[in-house]
mmCIF file of C-alpha atoms in Angstrom:
data_model
loop_
_atom_site.group_PDB
_atom_site.id
_atom_site.type_symbol
_atom_site.label_atom_id
_atom_site.label_comp_id
_atom_site.label_asym_id
_atom_site.label_seq_id
_atom_site.Cartn_x
_atom_site.Cartn_y
_atom_site.Cartn_z
ATOM 1 C CA MET A 1 38.381 -4.620 8.552
ATOM 2 C CA GLU A 2 39.147 -0.935 9.028
ATOM 3 C CA ASN A 3 42.775 -1.443 8.006
ATOM 4 C CA LYS A 4 41.664 -2.856 4.637
ATOM 5 C CA ILE A 5 39.676 0.248 3.759
ATOM 6 C CA GLY A 6 42.659 2.163 2.449
ATOM 7 C CA PHE A 7 43.954 3.801 -0.716
ATOM 8 C CA LYS A 8 43.576 0.800 -3.030
ATOM 9 C CA GLN A 9 40.012 0.178 -1.926
ATOM 10 C CA GLY A 10 39.274 3.858 -2.457
ATOM 11 C CA LEU A 11 40.604 3.671 -6.016
ATOM 12 C CA LYS A 12 38.447 0.635 -6.690
ATOM 13 C CA ASP A 13 35.319 2.274 -5.293
ATOM 14 C CA GLY A 14 36.003 5.453 -7.254
ATOM 15 C CA VAL A 15 36.154 3.805 -10.695
ATOM 16 C CA PRO A 16 32.355 3.577 -11.256
ATOM 17 C CA ILE A 17 31.980 7.212 -10.178
ATOM 18 C CA GLY A 18 34.804 8.296 -12.472
ATOM 19 C CA LEU A 19 33.259 6.528 -15.458
ATOM 20 C CA GLY A 20 29.943 8.231 -14.778
ATOM 21 C CA TYR A 21 31.614 11.622 -14.469
ATOM 22 C CA LEU A 22 33.472 11.032 -17.733
ATOM 23 C CA SER A 23 30.238 10.850 -19.722
ATOM 24 C CA VAL A 24 28.478 13.696 -17.911
ATOM 25 C CA SER A 25 31.410 16.114 -18.083
ATOM 26 C CA PHE A 26 31.778 15.296 -21.792
ATOM 27 C CA THR A 27 28.430 17.012 -22.287
ATOM 28 C CA PHE A 28 29.525 19.937 -20.138
ATOM 29 C CA GLY A 29 32.575 20.365 -22.348
ATOM 30 C CA ILE A 30 30.360 20.557 -25.433
ATOM 31 C CA MET A 31 28.016 23.026 -23.753
ATOM 32 C CA SER A 32 30.968 25.205 -22.811
ATOM 33 C CA ILE A 33 32.066 25.423 -26.444
ATOM 34 C CA LEU A 34 28.510 26.230 -27.510
ATOM 35 C CA ALA A 35 28.542 29.028 -24.900
ATOM 36 C CA GLY A 36 31.646 30.534 -26.508
ATOM 37 C CA LEU A 37 34.352 29.334 -24.104
ATOM 38 C CA HIS A 38 37.711 27.927 -25.121
ATOM 39 C CA ALA A 39 38.582 24.310 -24.340
ATOM 40 C CA TRP A 40 41.156 25.290 -21.701
ATOM 41 C CA GLN A 41 38.583 27.509 -19.983
ATOM 42 C CA ALA A 42 36.082 24.654 -19.782
ATOM 43 C CA VAL A 43 38.710 22.326 -18.329
ATOM 44 C CA MET A 44 39.787 24.905 -15.751
ATOM 45 C CA ILE A 45 36.159 25.351 -14.657
ATOM 46 C CA SER A 46 35.788 21.597 -14.137
ATOM 47 C CA MET A 47 39.116 21.256 -12.329
ATOM 48 C CA LEU A 48 38.324 24.116 -9.947
ATOM 49 C CA ASN A 49 34.665 23.288 -9.265
ATOM 50 C CA VAL A 50 33.699 19.614 -9.729
ATOM 51 C CA THR A 51 29.983 20.338 -9.518
ATOM 52 C CA SER A 52 27.713 19.532 -12.447
ATOM 53 C CA ALA A 53 24.712 21.615 -11.382
ATOM 54 C CA GLY A 54 26.867 24.543 -10.302
ATOM 55 C CA GLN A 55 28.866 24.542 -13.516
ATOM 56 C CA LEU A 56 25.733 24.334 -15.642
ATOM 57 C CA ALA A 57 24.209 27.308 -13.820
ATOM 58 C CA GLY A 58 27.481 29.194 -14.123
ATOM 59 C CA ILE A 59 27.606 28.652 -17.875
ATOM 60 C CA GLN A 60 24.045 29.915 -18.227
ATOM 61 C CA ILE A 61 24.809 33.051 -16.233
ATOM 62 C CA MET A 62 27.909 33.766 -18.290
ATOM 63 C CA THR A 63 26.020 33.171 -21.533
ATOM 64 C CA PHE A 64 23.413 35.777 -20.596
ATOM 65 C CA HIS A 65 26.063 38.211 -19.295
ATOM 66 C CA GLY A 66 24.955 37.951 -15.677
ATOM 67 C CA ARG A 67 26.468 39.926 -12.810
ATOM 68 C CA TYR A 68 28.954 38.636 -10.257
ATOM 69 C CA ILE A 69 26.318 38.830 -7.514
ATOM 70 C CA GLU A 70 24.086 36.506 -9.549
ATOM 71 C CA MET A 71 26.906 34.013 -9.832
ATOM 72 C CA LEU A 72 27.617 34.255 -6.109
ATOM 73 C CA ILE A 73 24.012 33.722 -5.035
ATOM 74 C CA SER A 74 23.313 30.890 -7.475
ATOM 75 C CA GLN A 75 26.503 28.993 -6.644
ATOM 76 C CA PHE A 76 25.934 29.353 -2.915
ATOM 77 C CA THR A 77 22.357 28.098 -3.220
ATOM 78 C CA ILE A 78 23.280 25.139 -5.418
ATOM 79 C CA ASN A 79 26.427 24.051 -3.601
ATOM 80 C CA VAL A 80 25.643 24.750 0.051
ATOM 81 C CA ARG A 81 24.482 21.130 0.379
ATOM 82 C CA TYR A 82 28.124 20.032 0.235
ATOM 83 C CA SER A 83 28.722 21.783 3.543
ATOM 84 C CA PHE A 84 26.067 19.648 5.217
ATOM 85 C CA MET A 85 27.490 16.514 3.602
ATOM 86 C CA SER A 86 30.927 17.412 4.964
ATOM 87 C CA ILE A 87 29.546 17.902 8.467
ATOM 88 C CA SER A 88 27.794 14.544 8.302
ATOM 89 C CA LEU A 89 30.919 12.796 7.038
ATOM 90 C CA THR A 90 33.086 14.163 9.866
ATOM 91 C CA GLN A 91 31.310 11.752 12.209
ATOM 92 C CA LYS A 92 33.107 8.859 10.498
ATOM 93 C CA LEU A 93 36.586 10.307 9.966
ATOM 94 C CA THR A 94 39.546 8.764 11.780
ATOM 95 C CA LYS A 95 41.854 10.846 13.968
ATOM 96 C CA GLY A 96 44.480 10.957 11.221
ATOM 97 C CA PHE A 97 41.963 12.601 8.925
ATOM 98 C CA SER A 98 42.073 16.039 10.511
ATOM 99 C CA GLY A 99 43.522 19.526 10.212
ATOM 100 C CA ILE A 100 44.636 20.675 6.775
ATOM 101 C CA TRP A 101 43.642 17.326 5.236
ATOM 102 C CA ARG A 102 39.988 18.082 5.854
ATOM 103 C CA TRP A 103 40.373 21.397 4.054
ATOM 104 C CA ILE A 104 42.060 19.729 1.091
ATOM 105 C CA PHE A 105 39.717 16.788 0.625
ATOM 106 C CA ALA A 106 36.546 18.767 1.348
ATOM 107 C CA PHE A 107 37.041 20.091 -2.189
ATOM 108 C CA MET A 108 36.186 16.612 -3.508
ATOM 109 C CA ILE A 109 32.873 16.209 -1.693
ATOM 110 C CA THR A 110 30.249 15.412 -4.327
ATOM 111 C CA ASP A 111 26.911 13.599 -4.080
ATOM 112 C CA GLU A 112 28.353 10.296 -5.278
ATOM 113 C CA ILE A 113 31.639 10.432 -3.371
ATOM 114 C CA PHE A 114 29.764 11.311 -0.188
ATOM 115 C CA ALA A 115 27.289 8.462 -0.712
ATOM 116 C CA VAL A 116 30.099 5.905 -1.061
ATOM 117 C CA ALA A 117 32.236 7.289 1.778
ATOM 118 C CA VAL A 118 29.400 7.581 4.284
ATOM 119 C CA SER A 119 28.492 3.910 3.704
ATOM 120 C CA LYS A 120 31.816 2.834 5.265
ATOM 121 C CA PRO A 121 32.129 2.155 9.006
ATOM 122 C CA VAL A 122 35.051 4.621 9.179
ATOM 123 C CA VAL A 123 36.710 6.869 6.604
ATOM 124 C CA ARG A 124 40.497 7.027 6.580
ATOM 125 C CA ARG A 125 42.469 9.762 4.847
ATOM 126 C CA SER A 126 44.114 7.278 2.478
ATOM 127 C CA TYR A 127 40.757 5.785 1.513
ATOM 128 C CA PHE A 128 39.199 9.151 0.719
ATOM 129 C CA ALA A 129 42.263 10.132 -1.320
ATOM 130 C CA GLY A 130 41.910 7.013 -3.437
ATOM 131 C CA LEU A 131 38.166 7.484 -3.747
ATOM 132 C CA SER A 132 38.618 11.030 -5.064
ATOM 133 C CA ILE A 133 41.328 10.513 -7.697
ATOM 134 C CA VAL A 134 39.461 8.662 -10.453
ATOM 135 C CA PRO A 135 36.300 10.834 -10.278
ATOM 136 C CA TYR A 136 38.420 13.998 -10.419
ATOM 137 C CA VAL A 137 40.431 12.785 -13.410
ATOM 138 C CA GLY A 138 37.268 11.509 -15.098
ATOM 139 C CA TRP A 139 35.508 14.844 -14.624
ATOM 140 C CA ALA A 140 38.395 16.862 -16.056
ATOM 141 C CA ALA A 141 39.175 14.414 -18.880
ATOM 142 C CA GLY A 142 35.540 14.210 -19.953
ATOM 143 C CA THR A 143 35.312 17.986 -20.082
ATOM 144 C CA LEU A 144 38.439 18.186 -22.225
ATOM 145 C CA ALA A 145 37.187 15.516 -24.615
ATOM 146 C CA GLY A 146 33.819 17.208 -24.983
ATOM 147 C CA ALA A 147 35.376 20.617 -25.489
ATOM 148 C CA LEU A 148 37.770 19.374 -28.176
ATOM 149 C CA LEU A 149 35.100 17.422 -30.027
ATOM 150 C CA GLY A 150 32.811 20.434 -29.767
ATOM 151 C CA ASP A 151 34.833 21.976 -32.579
ATOM 152 C CA ILE A 152 34.610 18.829 -34.707
ATOM 153 C CA LEU A 153 31.153 17.300 -34.291
ATOM 154 C CA PRO A 154 28.291 18.508 -36.507
ATOM 155 C CA ALA A 155 26.001 21.150 -35.006
ATOM 156 C CA ALA A 156 23.064 18.715 -34.951
ATOM 157 C CA VAL A 157 25.031 16.190 -32.896
ATOM 158 C CA MET A 158 26.230 18.844 -30.446
ATOM 159 C CA SER A 159 22.670 20.092 -29.956
ATOM 160 C CA ALA A 160 21.496 16.564 -29.250
ATOM 161 C CA LEU A 161 24.299 15.926 -26.749
ATOM 162 C CA GLY A 162 23.537 19.268 -25.126
ATOM 163 C CA ILE A 163 20.452 17.810 -23.436
ATOM 164 C CA ALA A 164 22.382 14.969 -21.812
ATOM 165 C CA LEU A 165 23.235 17.009 -18.728
ATOM 166 C CA TYR A 166 19.584 17.905 -18.232
ATOM 167 C CA ALA A 167 18.666 14.244 -18.737
ATOM 168 C CA MET A 168 21.103 13.347 -15.958
ATOM 169 C CA PHE A 169 19.255 15.589 -13.491
ATOM 170 C CA VAL A 170 15.943 14.040 -14.543
ATOM 171 C CA ALA A 171 17.386 10.548 -14.043
ATOM 172 C CA ILE A 172 18.514 11.485 -10.530
ATOM 173 C CA VAL A 173 15.249 13.123 -9.446
ATOM 174 C CA VAL A 174 12.623 10.796 -10.968
ATOM 175 C CA PRO A 175 13.482 7.646 -8.907
ATOM 176 C CA VAL A 176 13.224 9.698 -5.699
ATOM 177 C CA MET A 177 9.946 11.241 -6.894
ATOM 178 C CA LYS A 178 8.476 7.750 -7.270
ATOM 179 C CA GLN A 179 9.132 7.089 -3.591
ATOM 180 C CA SER A 180 8.223 10.445 -2.055
ATOM 181 C CA MET A 181 5.228 12.681 -2.704
ATOM 182 C CA PRO A 182 6.882 15.688 -0.975
ATOM 183 C CA VAL A 183 9.725 15.475 -3.502
ATOM 184 C CA VAL A 184 7.153 15.475 -6.316
ATOM 185 C CA LEU A 185 5.595 18.625 -4.888
ATOM 186 C CA VAL A 186 8.986 20.323 -4.513
ATOM 187 C CA VAL A 187 9.804 19.589 -8.155
ATOM 188 C CA LEU A 188 6.400 20.834 -9.341
ATOM 189 C CA ILE A 189 6.671 24.046 -7.322
ATOM 190 C CA ALA A 190 10.189 24.710 -8.591
ATOM 191 C CA ALA A 191 9.130 23.970 -12.187
ATOM 192 C CA LEU A 192 6.114 26.272 -11.908
ATOM 193 C CA LEU A 193 8.233 29.091 -10.512
ATOM 194 C CA SER A 194 10.812 28.552 -13.237
ATOM 195 C CA CYS A 195 8.100 28.869 -15.902
ATOM 196 C CA CYS A 196 6.910 32.087 -14.275
ATOM 197 C CA PHE A 197 10.431 33.541 -14.382
ATOM 198 C CA ARG A 198 10.591 32.559 -18.020
ATOM 199 C CA TYR A 199 7.242 33.781 -19.359
ATOM 200 C CA VAL A 200 5.519 36.139 -16.883
ATOM 201 C CA PRO A 201 6.143 39.857 -17.581
ATOM 202 C CA VAL A 202 8.347 41.627 -15.022
ATOM 203 C CA MET A 203 9.361 38.259 -13.545
ATOM 204 C CA ASN A 204 11.145 37.346 -16.776
ATOM 205 C CA GLU A 205 13.397 40.335 -16.233
ATOM 206 C CA VAL A 206 14.935 38.756 -13.126
ATOM 207 C CA PRO A 207 18.507 37.606 -13.899
ATOM 208 C CA THR A 208 19.017 33.866 -14.472
ATOM 209 C CA GLY A 209 21.257 33.332 -11.447
ATOM 210 C CA ILE A 210 18.811 35.011 -9.071
ATOM 211 C CA SER A 211 15.793 33.148 -10.479
ATOM 212 C CA ILE A 212 17.509 29.756 -10.063
ATOM 213 C CA SER A 213 18.199 30.515 -6.403
ATOM 214 C CA ILE A 214 14.675 31.811 -5.766
ATOM 215 C CA CYS A 215 13.083 28.705 -7.297
ATOM 216 C CA ALA A 216 15.219 26.361 -5.190
ATOM 217 C CA VAL A 217 14.839 28.219 -1.900
ATOM 218 C CA VAL A 218 11.115 28.984 -2.210
ATOM 219 C CA ALA A 219 10.210 25.424 -3.234
ATOM 220 C CA ALA A 220 12.230 23.961 -0.361
ATOM 221 C CA PHE A 221 10.825 26.471 2.156
ATOM 222 C CA ILE A 222 7.215 25.768 1.170
ATOM 223 C CA MET A 223 7.697 22.037 1.671
ATOM 224 C CA THR A 224 9.448 22.480 5.023
ATOM 225 C CA VAL A 225 6.324 24.276 6.189
ATOM 226 C CA ILE A 226 3.823 21.853 4.621
ATOM 227 C CA LYS A 227 5.720 18.599 5.215
ATOM 228 C CA PRO A 228 8.633 19.002 7.656
ATOM 229 C CA VAL A 229 11.114 16.104 7.932
ATOM 230 C CA SER A 230 11.819 14.741 11.413
ATOM 231 C CA VAL A 231 15.300 13.898 12.651
ATOM 232 C CA ASP A 232 14.495 10.155 12.528
ATOM 233 C CA GLN A 233 13.375 10.424 8.909
ATOM 234 C CA LEU A 234 16.536 12.317 8.024
ATOM 235 C CA ASP A 235 18.690 9.593 9.588
ATOM 236 C CA ASP A 236 16.839 6.981 7.514
ATOM 237 C CA VAL A 237 17.462 8.952 4.325
ATOM 238 C CA ILE A 238 21.186 9.268 5.072
ATOM 239 C CA SER A 239 21.418 5.524 5.782
ATOM 240 C CA GLU A 240 19.652 4.629 2.544
ATOM 241 C CA GLU A 241 21.850 7.014 0.568
ATOM 242 C CA GLY A 242 24.987 5.539 2.027
ATOM 243 C CA SER A 243 23.954 1.935 1.247
ATOM 244 C CA GLY A 244 22.562 2.373 -2.239
ATOM 245 C CA GLY A 245 22.679 5.973 -3.377
ATOM 246 C CA ALA A 246 25.910 5.669 -5.314
ATOM 247 C CA ALA A 247 24.547 2.911 -7.500
ATOM 248 C CA ASP A 248 21.449 4.875 -8.418
ATOM 249 C CA GLU A 249 23.139 8.096 -9.499
ATOM 250 C CA HIS A 250 25.422 8.801 -12.440
#
């Protein structure tokens, strides 16, 4: 069975992810044009990052002329989860998937790719390579298409499509909120803090990148104190994500 989980199977498993990324990155391409970037700049961002939330935050920081330190803090806060995913996935890698190959393919760790890979009994280098190709191409191609059409589509249509990326985050979070009250509380705390940074005097002077990081860290910290997750519960979550998480997300 392990020998069958190779490059071709990876390509097959990566197609649904790639199609989802194509539509989501299309919106990112449009948002990049609305933010004043050129099409080639938007594509380069997608090819060098492959992170929807991180890219969205980055665009916002650039739009409001944020500082480099804001970008650094926000990107670290948003993307640090990929480090933990990588550590978890190493428990299933074969001996041939080591050394420089881990450095190369760690770049392609995303929520969906991790969820599919971790559901396999073992992860071979060839399988992960196949799994990564279609999502990567879909993410870059969707960005290019959105960026090019951003100069053609009417302003009303572009504004409407601009909310698609936010809708994606809502679609990801809401199903989990239905199953977990702690997640509901985390979302409410983060939303409340975000409103404070938007409307409360003095707080609304905090740069966008810093405020995003503060909201995420404070909300998570409060819930770790109020409702800590045990190791057994964490194992259950990882198992559920590996078996069905990829089908639920974009």
